[in-house]
PDB file of C-alpha atoms in Angstrom:
ATOM      1  CA  UNK A 145      -0.009  -0.037  -0.012  1.00  0.00           C
ATOM      2  CA  UNK A 146       1.329   3.441  -0.757  1.00  0.00           C
ATOM      3  CA  UNK A 147      -0.452   5.452   1.811  1.00  0.00           C
ATOM      4  CA  UNK A 148       1.649   6.334   4.866  1.00  0.00           C
ATOM      5  CA  UNK A 149       0.558   7.619   8.170  1.00  0.00           C
ATOM      6  CA  UNK A 150       3.450   9.329  10.093  1.00  0.00           C
ATOM      7  CA  UNK A 151       4.675  12.407   8.426  1.00  0.00           C
ATOM      8  CA  UNK A 152       8.122  13.959   8.663  1.00  0.00           C
ATOM      9  CA  UNK A 153       9.240  17.064   6.853  1.00  0.00           C
ATOM     10  CA  UNK A 154      12.507  16.640   4.885  1.00  0.00           C
ATOM     11  CA  UNK A 155      14.613  18.736   2.767  1.00  0.00           C
ATOM     12  CA  UNK A 156      14.245  16.062   0.065  1.00  0.00           C
ATOM     13  CA  UNK A 157      12.265  12.964  -0.225  1.00  0.00           C
ATOM     14  CA  UNK A 158       8.936  11.673  -1.668  1.00  0.00           C
ATOM     15  CA  UNK A 159       5.375  11.658  -0.424  1.00  0.00           C
ATOM     16  CA  UNK A 160       3.078   9.057  -1.776  1.00  0.00           C
ATOM     17  CA  UNK A 161      -0.544   9.393  -1.056  1.00  0.00           C
ATOM     18  CA  UNK A 162      -3.687   8.146  -2.806  1.00  0.00           C
ATOM     19  CA  UNK A 163      -1.554   6.289  -5.283  1.00  0.00           C
ATOM     20  CA  UNK A 164       0.405   9.267  -6.701  1.00  0.00           C
ATOM     21  CA  UNK A 165       3.540  11.084  -5.863  1.00  0.00           C
ATOM     22  CA  UNK A 166       3.075  14.781  -5.046  1.00  0.00           C
ATOM     23  CA  UNK A 167       5.249  17.686  -4.029  1.00  0.00           C
ATOM     24  CA  UNK A 168       3.763  19.630  -1.187  1.00  0.00           C
ATOM     25  CA  UNK A 169       4.543  22.668   0.925  1.00  0.00           C
ATOM     26  CA  UNK A 170       3.636  23.376   4.484  1.00  0.00           C
ATOM     27  CA  UNK A 171       1.209  26.171   3.737  1.00  0.00           C
ATOM     28  CA  UNK A 172       0.395  25.861   0.027  1.00  0.00           C
ATOM     29  CA  UNK A 173       2.817  27.466  -2.474  1.00  0.00           C
ATOM     30  CA  UNK A 174       2.327  31.095  -2.149  1.00  0.00           C
ATOM     31  CA  UNK A 175       4.694  33.630  -3.643  1.00  0.00           C
ATOM     32  CA  UNK A 176       7.682  33.736  -1.518  1.00  0.00           C
ATOM     33  CA  UNK A 177       7.432  30.318   0.066  1.00  0.00           C
ATOM     34  CA  UNK A 178      10.101  27.718  -0.597  1.00  0.00           C
ATOM     35  CA  UNK A 179       8.550  24.343  -1.558  1.00  0.00           C
ATOM     36  CA  UNK A 180       9.676  21.407   0.682  1.00  0.00           C
ATOM     37  CA  UNK A 181       9.297  17.712   0.344  1.00  0.00           C
ATOM     38  CA  UNK A 182       7.161  15.625   2.744  1.00  0.00           C
ATOM     39  CA  UNK A 183       7.511  12.006   3.324  1.00  0.00           C
ATOM     40  CA  UNK A 184       4.938   9.736   4.940  1.00  0.00           C
ATOM     41  CA  UNK A 185       6.226   6.694   6.675  1.00  0.00           C
ATOM     42  CA  UNK A 186       4.054   3.596   6.922  1.00  0.00           C
ATOM     43  CA  UNK A 187       3.247   2.588  10.506  1.00  0.00           C
ATOM     44  CA  UNK A 188       0.078   0.664  10.038  1.00  0.00           C
ATOM     45  CA  UNK A 189      -2.356  -0.740   7.382  1.00  0.00           C
ATOM     46  CA  UNK A 190      -5.038   1.722   8.366  1.00  0.00           C
ATOM     47  CA  UNK A 191      -3.387   5.100   7.404  1.00  0.00           C
ATOM     48  CA  UNK A 192      -6.404   6.657   5.766  1.00  0.00           C
ATOM     49  CA  UNK A 193     -10.006   6.734   6.958  1.00  0.00           C
ATOM     50  CA  UNK A 194     -12.241   7.777   4.168  1.00  0.00           C
ATOM     51  CA  UNK A 195     -14.538   6.373   1.387  1.00  0.00           C
ATOM     52  CA  UNK A 196     -12.556   3.776  -0.589  1.00  0.00           C
ATOM     53  CA  UNK A 197     -13.216   5.811  -3.775  1.00  0.00           C
ATOM     54  CA  UNK A 198     -11.033   8.573  -2.313  1.00  0.00           C
ATOM     55  CA  UNK A 199      -7.990   6.212  -2.074  1.00  0.00           C
ATOM     56  CA  UNK A 200      -5.790   4.509  -4.651  1.00  0.00           C
ATOM     57  CA  UNK A 201      -8.927   3.978  -6.891  1.00  0.00           C
ATOM     58  CA  UNK A 202      -9.194   7.722  -7.430  1.00  0.00           C
ATOM     59  CA  UNK A 203      -6.885   8.551 -10.412  1.00  0.00           C
ATOM     60  CA  UNK A 204      -8.437  11.846 -11.377  1.00  0.00           C
ATOM     61  CA  UNK A 205      -6.765  15.223 -11.630  1.00  0.00           C
ATOM     62  CA  UNK A 206      -5.863  16.713  -8.123  1.00  0.00           C
ATOM     63  CA  UNK A 207      -4.133  19.511  -6.334  1.00  0.00           C
ATOM     64  CA  UNK A 208      -2.990  19.338  -2.793  1.00  0.00           C
ATOM     65  CA  UNK A 209      -2.139  21.731  -0.078  1.00  0.00           C
ATOM     66  CA  UNK A 210      -1.033  21.139   3.551  1.00  0.00           C
ATOM     67  CA  UNK A 211      -1.434  23.128   6.786  1.00  0.00           C
ATOM     68  CA  UNK A 212      -2.408  22.633  10.446  1.00  0.00           C
ATOM     69  CA  UNK A 213      -6.114  23.299   9.532  1.00  0.00           C
ATOM     70  CA  UNK A 214      -7.408  22.396  12.982  1.00  0.00           C
ATOM     71  CA  UNK A 215      -4.385  24.031  14.954  1.00  0.00           C
ATOM     72  CA  UNK A 216      -3.658  20.814  16.748  1.00  0.00           C
ATOM     73  CA  UNK A 217       0.128  20.850  15.947  1.00  0.00           C
ATOM     74  CA  UNK A 218       0.203  18.389  13.049  1.00  0.00           C
ATOM     75  CA  UNK A 219      -0.008  18.700   9.265  1.00  0.00           C
ATOM     76  CA  UNK A 220      -3.364  18.142   7.599  1.00  0.00           C
ATOM     77  CA  UNK A 221      -4.299  17.816   3.909  1.00  0.00           C
ATOM     78  CA  UNK A 222      -6.671  19.510   1.432  1.00  0.00           C
ATOM     79  CA  UNK A 223      -7.216  17.609  -1.754  1.00  0.00           C
ATOM     80  CA  UNK A 224      -9.125  19.256  -4.610  1.00  0.00           C
ATOM     81  CA  UNK A 225     -10.285  17.098  -7.495  1.00  0.00           C
ATOM     82  CA  UNK A 226     -11.201  17.695 -11.016  1.00  0.00           C
ATOM     83  CA  UNK A 227     -12.941  15.307 -13.610  1.00  0.00           C
ATOM     84  CA  UNK A 228     -10.774  15.719 -16.731  1.00  0.00           C
ATOM     85  CA  UNK A 229     -12.375  17.406 -19.845  1.00  0.00           C
ATOM     86  CA  UNK A 230     -15.231  18.909 -17.807  1.00  0.00           C
ATOM     87  CA  UNK A 231     -16.344  22.441 -16.776  1.00  0.00           C
ATOM     88  CA  UNK A 232     -18.966  21.817 -14.228  1.00  0.00           C
ATOM     89  CA  UNK A 233     -18.476  19.768 -11.015  1.00  0.00           C
ATOM     90  CA  UNK A 234     -18.660  16.090 -10.638  1.00  0.00           C
ATOM     91  CA  UNK A 235     -15.921  15.652  -8.114  1.00  0.00           C
ATOM     92  CA  UNK A 236     -16.052  16.865  -4.432  1.00  0.00           C
ATOM     93  CA  UNK A 237     -12.957  18.087  -2.581  1.00  0.00           C
ATOM     94  CA  UNK A 238     -11.740  16.487   0.530  1.00  0.00           C
ATOM     95  CA  UNK A 239     -10.341  17.697   3.852  1.00  0.00           C
ATOM     96  CA  UNK A 240      -8.097  15.097   5.554  1.00  0.00           C
ATOM     97  CA  UNK A 241      -7.236  15.900   9.210  1.00  0.00           C
ATOM     98  CA  UNK A 242      -4.384  14.090  10.759  1.00  0.00           C
ATOM     99  CA  UNK A 243      -5.966  12.320  13.788  1.00  0.00           C
ATOM    100  CA  UNK A 244      -3.330  10.289  15.539  1.00  0.00           C
ATOM    101  CA  UNK A 245      -1.413   9.601  12.413  1.00  0.00           C
ATOM    102  CA  UNK A 246      -4.504   8.587  10.384  1.00  0.00           C
ATOM    103  CA  UNK A 247      -5.606  10.787   7.536  1.00  0.00           C
ATOM    104  CA  UNK A 248      -9.333  11.140   8.277  1.00  0.00           C
ATOM    105  CA  UNK A 249     -11.921  12.545   5.882  1.00  0.00           C
ATOM    106  CA  UNK A 250     -13.636  15.365   7.964  1.00  0.00           C
ATOM    107  CA  UNK A 251     -15.093  17.227   4.997  1.00  0.00           C
ATOM    108  CA  UNK A 252     -18.766  16.853   5.898  1.00  0.00           C
ATOM    109  CA  UNK A 253     -18.179  17.527   9.541  1.00  0.00           C
ATOM    110  CA  UNK A 254     -15.981  20.661   9.283  1.00  0.00           C
ATOM    111  CA  UNK A 255     -16.150  21.970   5.776  1.00  0.00           C
ATOM    112  CA  UNK A 256     -19.350  20.801   4.105  1.00  0.00           C
ATOM    113  CA  UNK A 257     -18.971  23.401   1.318  1.00  0.00           C
ATOM    114  CA  UNK A 258     -15.919  21.490   0.055  1.00  0.00           C
ATOM    115  CA  UNK A 259     -18.165  18.445  -0.464  1.00  0.00           C
ATOM    116  CA  UNK A 260     -20.184  20.213  -3.217  1.00  0.00           C
ATOM    117  CA  UNK A 261     -18.661  19.033  -6.436  1.00  0.00           C
ATOM    118  CA  UNK A 262     -17.017  22.022  -8.190  1.00  0.00           C
ATOM    119  CA  UNK A 263     -14.133  20.817 -10.381  1.00  0.00           C
ATOM    120  CA  UNK A 264     -11.525  22.749  -8.429  1.00  0.00           C
ATOM    121  CA  UNK A 265      -8.185  22.608 -10.291  1.00  0.00           C
ATOM    122  CA  UNK A 266      -5.987  24.518  -7.764  1.00  0.00           C
ATOM    123  CA  UNK A 267      -5.764  25.138  -3.991  1.00  0.00           C
ATOM    124  CA  UNK A 268      -3.580  27.487  -2.061  1.00  0.00           C
ATOM    125  CA  UNK A 269      -3.371  28.028   1.696  1.00  0.00           C
ATOM    126  CA  UNK A 270      -2.397  31.113   3.571  1.00  0.00           C
ATOM    127  CA  UNK A 271      -3.347  33.484   6.298  1.00  0.00           C
ATOM    128  CA  UNK A 272      -5.414  36.029   4.466  1.00  0.00           C
ATOM    129  CA  UNK A 273      -8.039  37.528   6.930  1.00  0.00           C
ATOM    130  CA  UNK A 274      -6.063  37.956  10.094  1.00  0.00           C
ATOM    131  CA  UNK A 275      -7.817  35.312  12.213  1.00  0.00           C
ATOM    132  CA  UNK A 276      -4.634  33.199  12.454  1.00  0.00           C
ATOM    133  CA  UNK A 277      -6.426  30.152  11.023  1.00  0.00           C
ATOM    134  CA  UNK A 278      -5.265  28.793   7.615  1.00  0.00           C
ATOM    135  CA  UNK A 279      -7.461  30.156   4.745  1.00  0.00           C
ATOM    136  CA  UNK A 280      -8.104  28.384   1.479  1.00  0.00           C
ATOM    137  CA  UNK A 281      -8.435  29.876  -1.957  1.00  0.00           C
TER     138      UNK A 281
END
């Protein structure tokens, strides 16, 4: 299985999640931020808690950003998904929170608007409104 549950930031490395290799930054890739590599290390066979269709079976176009979305001290993940060759939504976005090393789909509980299919192609994370919580654009 290529989904890993314990994340460590490294200067160089690979991060394999949902069956693909991605390059991530700790707070999106806003102008002036230096991209870093993240590596997930496998510590169990239950590294992701989500609908099975969101795992390795999902091979559609995606973009990712990471931040501590719930301010609990660990890195969480936002995944936006797009159905190729379409203009209107048929893929929902997913908010994965790191809960004791398990990436847990918390979209419906914490960000239900992300579950509305919208064909998002890009996601960025930053602090835009001064409330000290990570914001998505």
